[in-house]
Coordinates of C-alpha atoms in Angstrom, one line a residue:
X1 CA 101.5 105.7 143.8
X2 CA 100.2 103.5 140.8
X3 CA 103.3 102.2 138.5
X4 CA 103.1 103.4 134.9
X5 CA 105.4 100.7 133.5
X6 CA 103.9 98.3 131.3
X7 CA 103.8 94.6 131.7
X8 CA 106.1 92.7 128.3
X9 CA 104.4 89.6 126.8
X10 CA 107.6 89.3 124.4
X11 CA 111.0 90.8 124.8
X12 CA 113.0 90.9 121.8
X13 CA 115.4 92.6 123.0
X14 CA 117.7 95.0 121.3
X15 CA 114.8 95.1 118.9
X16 CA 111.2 95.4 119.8
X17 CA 109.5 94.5 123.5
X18 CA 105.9 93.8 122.8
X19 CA 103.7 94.8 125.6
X20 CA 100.2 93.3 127.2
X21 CA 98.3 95.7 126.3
X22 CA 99.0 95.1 122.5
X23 CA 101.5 98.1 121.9
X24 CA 104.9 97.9 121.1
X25 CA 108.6 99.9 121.5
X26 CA 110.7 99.7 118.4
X27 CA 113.9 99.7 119.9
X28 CA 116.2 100.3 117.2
X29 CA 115.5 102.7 114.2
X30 CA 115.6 101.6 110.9
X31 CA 118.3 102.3 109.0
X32 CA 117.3 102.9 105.5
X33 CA 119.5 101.9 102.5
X34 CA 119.1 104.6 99.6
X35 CA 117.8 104.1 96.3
X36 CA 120.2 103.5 92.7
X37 CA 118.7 104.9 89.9
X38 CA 122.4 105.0 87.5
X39 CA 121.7 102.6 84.5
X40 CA 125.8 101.7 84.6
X41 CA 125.6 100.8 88.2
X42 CA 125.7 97.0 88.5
X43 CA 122.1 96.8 90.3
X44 CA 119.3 99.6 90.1
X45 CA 116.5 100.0 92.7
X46 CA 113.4 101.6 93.0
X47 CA 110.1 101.7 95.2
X48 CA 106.5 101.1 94.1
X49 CA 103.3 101.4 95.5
X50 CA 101.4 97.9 95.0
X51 CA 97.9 98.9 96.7
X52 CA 97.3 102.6 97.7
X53 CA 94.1 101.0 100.0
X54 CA 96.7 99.5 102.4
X55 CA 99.8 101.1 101.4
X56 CA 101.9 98.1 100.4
X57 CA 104.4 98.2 98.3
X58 CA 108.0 96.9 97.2
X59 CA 111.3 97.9 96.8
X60 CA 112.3 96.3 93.3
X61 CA 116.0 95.6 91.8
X62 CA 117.2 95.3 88.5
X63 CA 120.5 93.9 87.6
X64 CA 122.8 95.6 84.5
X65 CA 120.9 94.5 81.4
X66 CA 123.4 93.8 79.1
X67 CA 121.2 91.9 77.0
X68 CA 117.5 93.9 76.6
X69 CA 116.0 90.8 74.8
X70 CA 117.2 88.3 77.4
X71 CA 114.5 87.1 80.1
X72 CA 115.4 87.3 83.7
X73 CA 114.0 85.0 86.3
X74 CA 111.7 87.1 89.3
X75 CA 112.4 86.1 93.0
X76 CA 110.2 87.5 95.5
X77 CA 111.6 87.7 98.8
X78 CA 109.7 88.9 101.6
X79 CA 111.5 90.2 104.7
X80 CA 111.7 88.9 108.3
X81 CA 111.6 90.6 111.7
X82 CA 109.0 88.8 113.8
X83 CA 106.4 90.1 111.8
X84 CA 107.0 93.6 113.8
X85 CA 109.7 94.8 112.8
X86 CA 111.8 95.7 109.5
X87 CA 111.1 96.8 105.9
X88 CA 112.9 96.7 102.3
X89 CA 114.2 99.8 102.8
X90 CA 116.3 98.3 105.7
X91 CA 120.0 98.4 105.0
X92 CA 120.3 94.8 106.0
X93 CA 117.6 93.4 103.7
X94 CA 118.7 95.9 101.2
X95 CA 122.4 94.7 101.2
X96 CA 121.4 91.0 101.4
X97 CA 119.4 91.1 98.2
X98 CA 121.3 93.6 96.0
X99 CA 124.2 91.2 96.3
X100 CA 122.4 88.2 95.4
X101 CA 121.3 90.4 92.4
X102 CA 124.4 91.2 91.1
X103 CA 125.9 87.4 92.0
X104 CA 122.8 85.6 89.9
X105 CA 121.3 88.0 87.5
X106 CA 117.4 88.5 88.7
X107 CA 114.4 90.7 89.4
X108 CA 114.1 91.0 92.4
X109 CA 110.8 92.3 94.6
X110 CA 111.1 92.8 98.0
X111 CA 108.0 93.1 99.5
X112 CA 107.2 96.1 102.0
X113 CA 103.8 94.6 104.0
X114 CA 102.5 95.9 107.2
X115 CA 103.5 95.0 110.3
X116 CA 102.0 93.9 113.4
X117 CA 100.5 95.1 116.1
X118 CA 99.5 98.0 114.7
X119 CA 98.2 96.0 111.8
X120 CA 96.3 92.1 112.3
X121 CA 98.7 89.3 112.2
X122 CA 96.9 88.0 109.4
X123 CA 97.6 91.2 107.5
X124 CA 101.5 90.2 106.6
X125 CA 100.3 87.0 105.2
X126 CA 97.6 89.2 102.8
X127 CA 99.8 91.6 102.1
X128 CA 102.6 89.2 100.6
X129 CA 100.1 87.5 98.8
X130 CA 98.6 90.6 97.2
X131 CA 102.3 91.4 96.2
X132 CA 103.1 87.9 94.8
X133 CA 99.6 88.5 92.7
X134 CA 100.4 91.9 91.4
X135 CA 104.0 90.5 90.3
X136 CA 101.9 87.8 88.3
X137 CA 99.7 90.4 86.4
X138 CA 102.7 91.3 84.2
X139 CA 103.2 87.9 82.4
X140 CA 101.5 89.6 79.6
X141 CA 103.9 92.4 79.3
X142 CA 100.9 94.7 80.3
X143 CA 101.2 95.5 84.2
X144 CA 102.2 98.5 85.4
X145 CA 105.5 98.3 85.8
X146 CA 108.4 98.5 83.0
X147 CA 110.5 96.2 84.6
X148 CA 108.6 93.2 84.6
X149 CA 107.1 93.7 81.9
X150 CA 109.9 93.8 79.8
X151 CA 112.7 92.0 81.5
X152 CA 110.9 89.3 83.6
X153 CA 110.9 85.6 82.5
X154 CA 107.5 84.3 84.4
X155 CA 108.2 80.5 83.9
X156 CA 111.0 81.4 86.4
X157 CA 109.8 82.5 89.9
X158 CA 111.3 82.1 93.4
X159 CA 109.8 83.2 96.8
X160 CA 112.4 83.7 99.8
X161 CA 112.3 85.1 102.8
X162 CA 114.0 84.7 106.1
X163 CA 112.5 84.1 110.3
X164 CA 108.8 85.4 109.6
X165 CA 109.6 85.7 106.3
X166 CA 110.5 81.9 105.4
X167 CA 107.0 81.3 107.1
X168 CA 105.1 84.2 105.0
X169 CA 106.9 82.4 101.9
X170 CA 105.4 79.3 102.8
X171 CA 101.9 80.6 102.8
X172 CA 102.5 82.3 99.5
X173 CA 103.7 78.8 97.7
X174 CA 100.7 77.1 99.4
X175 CA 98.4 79.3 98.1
X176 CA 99.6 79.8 94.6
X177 CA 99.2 75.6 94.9
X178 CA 95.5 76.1 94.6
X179 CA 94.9 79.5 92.6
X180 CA 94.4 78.0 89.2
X181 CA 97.7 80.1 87.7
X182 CA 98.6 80.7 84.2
X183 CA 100.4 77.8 82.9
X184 CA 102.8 80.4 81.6
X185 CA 103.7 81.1 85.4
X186 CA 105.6 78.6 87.4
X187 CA 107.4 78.8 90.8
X188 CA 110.7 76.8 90.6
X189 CA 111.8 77.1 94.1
X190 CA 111.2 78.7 97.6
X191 CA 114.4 79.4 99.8
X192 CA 113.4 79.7 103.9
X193 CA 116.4 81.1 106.2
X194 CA 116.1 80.3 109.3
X195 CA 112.0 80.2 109.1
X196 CA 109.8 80.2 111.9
X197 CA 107.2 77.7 112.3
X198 CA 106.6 78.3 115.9
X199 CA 108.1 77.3 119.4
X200 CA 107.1 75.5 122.6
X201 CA 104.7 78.0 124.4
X202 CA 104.8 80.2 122.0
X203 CA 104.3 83.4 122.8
X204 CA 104.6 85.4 120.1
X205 CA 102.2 84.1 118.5
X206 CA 99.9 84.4 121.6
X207 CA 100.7 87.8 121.9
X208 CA 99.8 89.0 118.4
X209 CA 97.1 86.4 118.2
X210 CA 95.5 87.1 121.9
X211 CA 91.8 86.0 120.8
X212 CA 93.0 82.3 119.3
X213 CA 96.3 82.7 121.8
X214 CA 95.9 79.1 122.8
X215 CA 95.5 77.6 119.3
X216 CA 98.6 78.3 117.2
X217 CA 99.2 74.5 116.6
X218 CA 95.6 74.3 114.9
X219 CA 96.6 77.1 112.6
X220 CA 97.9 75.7 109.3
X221 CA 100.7 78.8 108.5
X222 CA 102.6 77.7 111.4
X223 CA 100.9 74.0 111.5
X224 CA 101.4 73.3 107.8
X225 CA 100.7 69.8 108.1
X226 CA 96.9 69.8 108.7
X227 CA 96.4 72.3 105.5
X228 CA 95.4 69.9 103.2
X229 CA 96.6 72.3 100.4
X230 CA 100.0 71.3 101.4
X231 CA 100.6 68.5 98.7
X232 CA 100.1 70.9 95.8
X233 CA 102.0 73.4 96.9
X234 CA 103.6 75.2 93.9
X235 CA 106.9 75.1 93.7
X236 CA 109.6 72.0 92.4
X237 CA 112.1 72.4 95.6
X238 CA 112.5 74.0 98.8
X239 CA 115.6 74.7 99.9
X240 CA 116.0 75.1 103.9
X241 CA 118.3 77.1 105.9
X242 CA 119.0 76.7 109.8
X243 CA 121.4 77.6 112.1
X244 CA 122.9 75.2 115.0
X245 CA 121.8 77.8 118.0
X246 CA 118.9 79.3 116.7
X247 CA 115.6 78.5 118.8
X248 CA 113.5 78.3 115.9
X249 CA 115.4 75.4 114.2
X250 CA 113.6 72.7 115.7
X251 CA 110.3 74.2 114.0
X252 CA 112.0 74.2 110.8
X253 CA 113.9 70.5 111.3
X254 CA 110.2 69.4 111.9
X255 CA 109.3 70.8 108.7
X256 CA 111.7 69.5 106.9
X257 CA 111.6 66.0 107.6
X258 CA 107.9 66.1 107.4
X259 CA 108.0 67.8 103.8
X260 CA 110.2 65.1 102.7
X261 CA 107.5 62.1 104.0
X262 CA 104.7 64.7 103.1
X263 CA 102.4 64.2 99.6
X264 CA 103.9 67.1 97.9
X265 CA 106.1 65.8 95.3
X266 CA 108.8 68.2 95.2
X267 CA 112.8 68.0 96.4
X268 CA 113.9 69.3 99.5
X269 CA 117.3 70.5 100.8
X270 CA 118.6 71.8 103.8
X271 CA 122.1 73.9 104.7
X272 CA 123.1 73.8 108.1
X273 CA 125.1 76.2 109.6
X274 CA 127.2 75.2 113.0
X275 CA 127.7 77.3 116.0
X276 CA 125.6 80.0 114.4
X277 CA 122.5 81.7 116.0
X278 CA 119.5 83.0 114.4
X279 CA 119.8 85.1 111.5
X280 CA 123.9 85.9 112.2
X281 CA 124.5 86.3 108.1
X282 CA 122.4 89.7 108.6
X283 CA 125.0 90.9 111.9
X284 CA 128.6 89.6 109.9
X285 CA 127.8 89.6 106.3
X286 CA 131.3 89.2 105.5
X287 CA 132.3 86.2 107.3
X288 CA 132.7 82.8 105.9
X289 CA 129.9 81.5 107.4
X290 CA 127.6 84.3 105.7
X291 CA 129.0 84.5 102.4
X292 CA 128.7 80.4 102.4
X293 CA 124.7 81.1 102.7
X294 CA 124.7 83.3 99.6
X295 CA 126.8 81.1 97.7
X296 CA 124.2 78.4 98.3
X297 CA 121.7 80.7 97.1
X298 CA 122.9 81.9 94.4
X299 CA 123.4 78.1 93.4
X300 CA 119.9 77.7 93.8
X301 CA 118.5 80.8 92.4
X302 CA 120.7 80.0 89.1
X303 CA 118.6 77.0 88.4
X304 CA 116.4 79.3 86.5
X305 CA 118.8 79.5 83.7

C-alpha cells in the first residue's frame, strides 16, 4: 500500500513543517491578543484594513495622549515568523509592542502581510512596503486614519521587525532610499532582532523559492550587498540585535560588519545577547535578558524626541 505521508523540506518544529509539495501544517494556533478601545487605558489598539485587493492590514497603537497638540514619532514594525507563520494579532507581538508603547510614547503600526506558501514569497516584502506607503500618505493630516493624522510626527519614523521581519525591514529602508520621499518624511532608525539574512544551504528559502531555489545569494533582500541601492538607504542608524545560539546570527554578524565598511553613511550598533537562542525575549518576556532588549529599544526609539 502507497504511503500517504508527505515528504518535509523544512521542519520548524513546534511551529510549522513545510512540506515538498508546497503546503504547510501550522502547528500551533495563534493566540490572539484582544483589542483596547478605553481612552484612560495607558495604550489603545485598533485594526485597519490597508488594501481591501489583498487584504492587508495593521493592528495600530496609540499611547495615552496627554498632550493632543504634541507630535508623536511612528515606528513600523513588521512581525517575524519565517515568513509563514504569525500576525499582529498574535499575543507575543502584541505584548512586545504595546509595552514598548507605553515605555517610549509612539504610534505604533504593526503590519499584518500575507504569508507564505499560500501567498508568493515576494508578497511579504510587497505587502510591508504597501503598508510603510499608506502610513506616509498621512503627512498631510489627510489619510484615512485619525490617528496619524493628528498625532503622528512624520520627520520621526522607525521600521523594526524581528527573524523575517528584521529582513522585511531591511527591504523597506532600501526602498524608501530611492523613492523620492517628502522631505517632510524621514526615517531615523531601523531596529533588526535577530534578522535573517539567510543560512548555509538554505533551505527555506529553497523551499518557498523552488523555481530560483539555487540562487538565494544572488538575491539582493537576503544578499544586500550586490543591491546597489544599498548606500542610500534611508535611515541615520541601524541598530542590530543577535543572540549567542541563534543559527541566524552569522547572517546578521555578516551584515553588520559589512554595513559598517559599506557606502551607506549611517551609524550602526549592535546588542548581543549571550547564551540566548533565537528570538528567546518572545518565550521569557520577563527575564533580565528580555527586558535588557526592550530597554535598549526604548533607548533607541526615544531618539525621536
Amino acid at each position: 500500500m502507497a504511503s500517504n505521508t508527505k515528504e518535509a523540506a523544512v521542519d520548524m518544529s513546534p511551529f510549522f513543517i513545510l512540506y515538498k509539495d508546497g503546503s504547510i501544517n501550522r502547528l500551533r494556533p495563534d493566540v490572539n491578543a484582544p483589542l483596547c478601545d478605553d481612552p484612560q487605558a495607558p495604550v489603545r489598539s485598533k485594526d485597519v484594513v490597508i488594501q481591501t485587493e489583498t487584504g492587508v492590514s495593521a493592528r495600530l497603537f496609540l499611547p495615552k495622549i496627554t498632550e493632543p497638540n504634541r507630535k508623536l514619532p511612528v515606528v513600523i514594525y513588521i512581525h517575524g515568523g519565517a515568513f509563514c507563520i504569525g500576525s499582529p494579532r498574535s499575543i507575543v507581538f502584541h505584548n512586545f509592542i504595546r509595552t514598548l508603547v507605553e515605555k517610549a510614547n509612539f504610534i505604533a503600526v504593526s503590519v499584518d502581510y500575507r504569508l507564505a506558501p499560500e501567498h508568493p514569497f515576494s508578497a511579504t516584502y510587497e505587502d510591508s512596503w504597501a503598508a510603510f506607503q499608506w502610513v506616509i500618505s498621512h503627512v498631510n493630516g489627510k489619510g484615512s486614519d485619525s490617528w496619524l493624522n493628528d498625532h503622528a510626527d512624520f520627520t520621526k519614523i522607525f521600521v523594526g521587525g524581528e527573524s523575517a521581519g528584521g529582513n522585511i525591514t531591511n527591504d523597506v529602508a532600501v526602498r524608501a532610499g530611492v523613492a523620492n520621499l517628502d522631505s517632510s518624511i524621514k526615517i531615523i532608525g531601523i531596529f533588526l532582532v535577530h534578522p535573517y539574512f539567510g543560512t548555509e544551504n538554505d533551505l527555506l528559502y529553497k523551499a518557498l523559492n523552488p523555481t530560483i531555489a539555487d540562487k538565494y545569494s544572488e538575491d539582493p533582500r537576503i544578499n544586500p550587498f550586490i543591491d546597489p541601492r544599498l548606500k542610500s538607504m534611508a535611515c541615520k542608524k541601524v541598530l542590530f540585535f543577535v543572540a549567542e545560539n541563534d543559527p541566524l546570527k552569522k547572517g546578521a554578524m555578516d551584515y553588520y560588519e559589512g554595513l559598517k565598511k559599506s557606502e551607506w553613511k549611517g551609524e550602526v550598533d549592535i546588542m548581543e545577547t549571550k547564551g540566548e537562542g533565537h528570538c528567546f525575549h518572545f518565550f521569557n518576556p520577563m527575564s533580565e535578558k528580555a527586558v535588557a532588549i526592550v530597554d535598549k529599544l526604548v533607548g533607541f526609539l526615544k531618539q525621536g524626541y
